[in-house]
Structures are given as structure tokens and as C-alpha cells.
PDB file of C-alpha atoms in Angstrom:
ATOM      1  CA  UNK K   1      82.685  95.428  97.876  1.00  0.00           C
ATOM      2  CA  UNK K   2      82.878  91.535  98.582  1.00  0.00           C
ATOM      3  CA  UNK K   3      80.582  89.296 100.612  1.00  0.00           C
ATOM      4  CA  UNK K   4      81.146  90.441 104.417  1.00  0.00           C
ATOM      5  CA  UNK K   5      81.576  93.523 106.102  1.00  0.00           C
ATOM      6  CA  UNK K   6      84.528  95.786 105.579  1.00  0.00           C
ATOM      7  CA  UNK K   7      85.761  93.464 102.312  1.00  0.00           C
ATOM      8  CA  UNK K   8      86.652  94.940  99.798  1.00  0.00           C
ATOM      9  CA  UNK K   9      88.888  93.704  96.236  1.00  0.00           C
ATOM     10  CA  UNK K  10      91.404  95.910  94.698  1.00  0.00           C
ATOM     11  CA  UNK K  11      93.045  95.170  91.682  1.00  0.00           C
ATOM     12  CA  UNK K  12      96.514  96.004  90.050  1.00  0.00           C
ATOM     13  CA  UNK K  13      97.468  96.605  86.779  1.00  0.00           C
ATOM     14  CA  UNK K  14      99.692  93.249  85.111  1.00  0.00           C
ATOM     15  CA  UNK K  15     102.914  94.407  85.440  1.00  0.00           C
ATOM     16  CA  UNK K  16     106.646  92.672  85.239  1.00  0.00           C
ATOM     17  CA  UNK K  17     107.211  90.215  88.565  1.00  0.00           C
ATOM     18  CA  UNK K  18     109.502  92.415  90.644  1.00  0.00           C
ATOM     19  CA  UNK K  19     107.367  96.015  89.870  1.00  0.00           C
ATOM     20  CA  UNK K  20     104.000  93.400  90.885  1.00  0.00           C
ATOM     21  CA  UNK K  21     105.737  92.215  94.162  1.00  0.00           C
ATOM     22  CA  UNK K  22     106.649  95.563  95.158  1.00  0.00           C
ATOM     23  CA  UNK K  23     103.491  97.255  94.279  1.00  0.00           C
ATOM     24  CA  UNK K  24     101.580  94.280  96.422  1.00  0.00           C
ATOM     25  CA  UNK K  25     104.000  95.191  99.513  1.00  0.00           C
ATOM     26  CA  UNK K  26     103.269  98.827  99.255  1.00  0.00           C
ATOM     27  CA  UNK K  27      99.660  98.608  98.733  1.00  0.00           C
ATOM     28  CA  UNK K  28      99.409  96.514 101.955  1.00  0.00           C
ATOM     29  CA  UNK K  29     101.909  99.025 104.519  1.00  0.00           C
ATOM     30  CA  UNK K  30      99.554 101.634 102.668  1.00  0.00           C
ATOM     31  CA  UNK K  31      96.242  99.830 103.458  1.00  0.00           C
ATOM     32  CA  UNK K  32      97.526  98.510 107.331  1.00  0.00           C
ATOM     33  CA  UNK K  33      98.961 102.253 108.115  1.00  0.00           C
ATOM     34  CA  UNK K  34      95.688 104.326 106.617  1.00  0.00           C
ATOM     35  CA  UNK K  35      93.408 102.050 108.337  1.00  0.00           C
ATOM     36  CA  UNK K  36      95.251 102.695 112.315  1.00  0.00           C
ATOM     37  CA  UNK K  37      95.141 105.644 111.412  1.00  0.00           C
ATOM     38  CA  UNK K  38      91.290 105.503 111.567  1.00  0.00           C
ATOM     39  CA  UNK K  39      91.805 103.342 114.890  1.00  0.00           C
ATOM     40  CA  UNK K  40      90.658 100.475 112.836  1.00  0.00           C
ATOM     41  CA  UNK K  41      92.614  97.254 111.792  1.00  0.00           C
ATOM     42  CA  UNK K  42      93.106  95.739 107.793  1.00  0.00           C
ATOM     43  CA  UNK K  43      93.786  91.795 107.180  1.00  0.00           C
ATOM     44  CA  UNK K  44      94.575  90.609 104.672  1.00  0.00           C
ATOM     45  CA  UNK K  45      94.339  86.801 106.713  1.00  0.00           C
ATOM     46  CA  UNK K  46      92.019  84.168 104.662  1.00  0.00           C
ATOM     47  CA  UNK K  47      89.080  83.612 107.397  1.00  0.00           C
ATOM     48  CA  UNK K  48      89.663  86.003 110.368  1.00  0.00           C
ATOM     49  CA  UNK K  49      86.150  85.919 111.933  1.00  0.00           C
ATOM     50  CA  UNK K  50      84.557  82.743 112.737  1.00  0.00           C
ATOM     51  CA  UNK K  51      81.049  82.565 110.322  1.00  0.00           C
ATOM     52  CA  UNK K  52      81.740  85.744 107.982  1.00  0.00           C
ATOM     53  CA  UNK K  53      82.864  85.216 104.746  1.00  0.00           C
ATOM     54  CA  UNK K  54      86.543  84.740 104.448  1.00  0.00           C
ATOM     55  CA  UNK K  55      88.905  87.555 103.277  1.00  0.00           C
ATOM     56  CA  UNK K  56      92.127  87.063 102.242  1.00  0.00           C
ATOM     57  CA  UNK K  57      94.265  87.972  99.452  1.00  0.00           C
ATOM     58  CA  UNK K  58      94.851  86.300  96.073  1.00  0.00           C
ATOM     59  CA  UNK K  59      96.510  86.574  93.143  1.00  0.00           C
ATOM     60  CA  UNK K  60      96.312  85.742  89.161  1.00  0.00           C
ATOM     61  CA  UNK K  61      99.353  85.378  87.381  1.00  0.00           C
ATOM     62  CA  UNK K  62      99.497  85.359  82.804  1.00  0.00           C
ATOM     63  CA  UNK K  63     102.827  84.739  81.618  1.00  0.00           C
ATOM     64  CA  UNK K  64     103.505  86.153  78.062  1.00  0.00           C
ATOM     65  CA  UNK K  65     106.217  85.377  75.521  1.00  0.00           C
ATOM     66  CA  UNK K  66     107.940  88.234  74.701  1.00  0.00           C
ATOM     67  CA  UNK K  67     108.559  88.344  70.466  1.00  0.00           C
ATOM     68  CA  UNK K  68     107.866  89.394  66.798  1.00  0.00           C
ATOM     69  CA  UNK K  69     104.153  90.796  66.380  1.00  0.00           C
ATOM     70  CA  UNK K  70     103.918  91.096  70.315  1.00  0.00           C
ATOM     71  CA  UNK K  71     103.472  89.152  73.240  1.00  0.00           C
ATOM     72  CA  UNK K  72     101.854  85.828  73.280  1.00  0.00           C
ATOM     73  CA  UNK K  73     100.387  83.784  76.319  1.00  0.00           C
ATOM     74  CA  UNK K  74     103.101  81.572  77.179  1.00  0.00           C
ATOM     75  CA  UNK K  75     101.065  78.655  77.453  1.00  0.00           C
ATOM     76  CA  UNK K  76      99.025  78.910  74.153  1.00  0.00           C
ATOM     77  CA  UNK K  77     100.208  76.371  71.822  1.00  0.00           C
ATOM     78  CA  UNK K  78      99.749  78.941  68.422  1.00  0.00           C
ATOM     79  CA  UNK K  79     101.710  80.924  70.637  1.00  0.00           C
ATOM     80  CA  UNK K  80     104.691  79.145  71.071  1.00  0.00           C
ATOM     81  CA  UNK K  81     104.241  77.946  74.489  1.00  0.00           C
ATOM     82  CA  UNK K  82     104.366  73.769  75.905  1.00  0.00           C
ATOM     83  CA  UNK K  83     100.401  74.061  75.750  1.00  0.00           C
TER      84      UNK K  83
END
């Protein structure tokens, strides 16, 4: 549960780009259709109520380096990356 009413953070597992992007579509139909369902409404909209906490919906991205002894944070320096 977040900071107002009815918020609420669900994370993903890290996944390849294209499987993330379609996971994130499906969760939201999912989330939009279950909740008229219940007659009520889900945004996902940053600040939808004036004076409540703002919702919204963000994202972290890691980018790895595929190789040798495993994956590596792309932007590690011992790891190969810029840094």
C-alpha cells in the first residue's frame, strides 16, 4: 500500500525489454478491466486528485552485459561497461 487511498505498488520480475513491455500492457488491461468490473475506476495518471498523494506509474530499468562468468551491469566499469 502507498501513501493515499486506493494506491497500491506492484512489481515485476526483470525480464528482457519486449517480455517487460508486454507484461506492463497486460498488467494494466488486467488492472483497468478487474477494477469496472467492481464499478470502480484504476489510474495509473501521476496526480489525479487535487491534494492526495500522487499515483502514477514508474519504472526502473538495469541493463546487463551478457558474457563469460555471467551477466555484468552494463555500466560497471570492472564490468566492461563506459562507467
Amino acid at each position: 500500500h502507498e501513501g493515499a487511498h486506493g494506491q497500491h505498488e506492484i512489481d515485476l520480475r526483470e525480464t528482457a525489454a519486449l517480455e517487460a513491455a508486454d507484461r506492463v500492457v497486460t498488467l494494466r488491461h488486467v488492472v483497468k478491466h478487474v477494477a469496472r468490473q467492481f464499478g470502480l475506476v484504476a489510474s495509473f495518471m501521476p496526480k489525479p486528485v487535487f491534494g492526495q498523494n500522487g499515483s502514477g506509474m514508474h519504472t526502473q530499468l538495469a541493463f546487463f552485459r551478457r558474457g563469460g562468468a555471467g551477466d555484468a551491469n552494463a555500466f560497471d566499469a570492472a564490468g566492461g561497461g563506459e562507467g
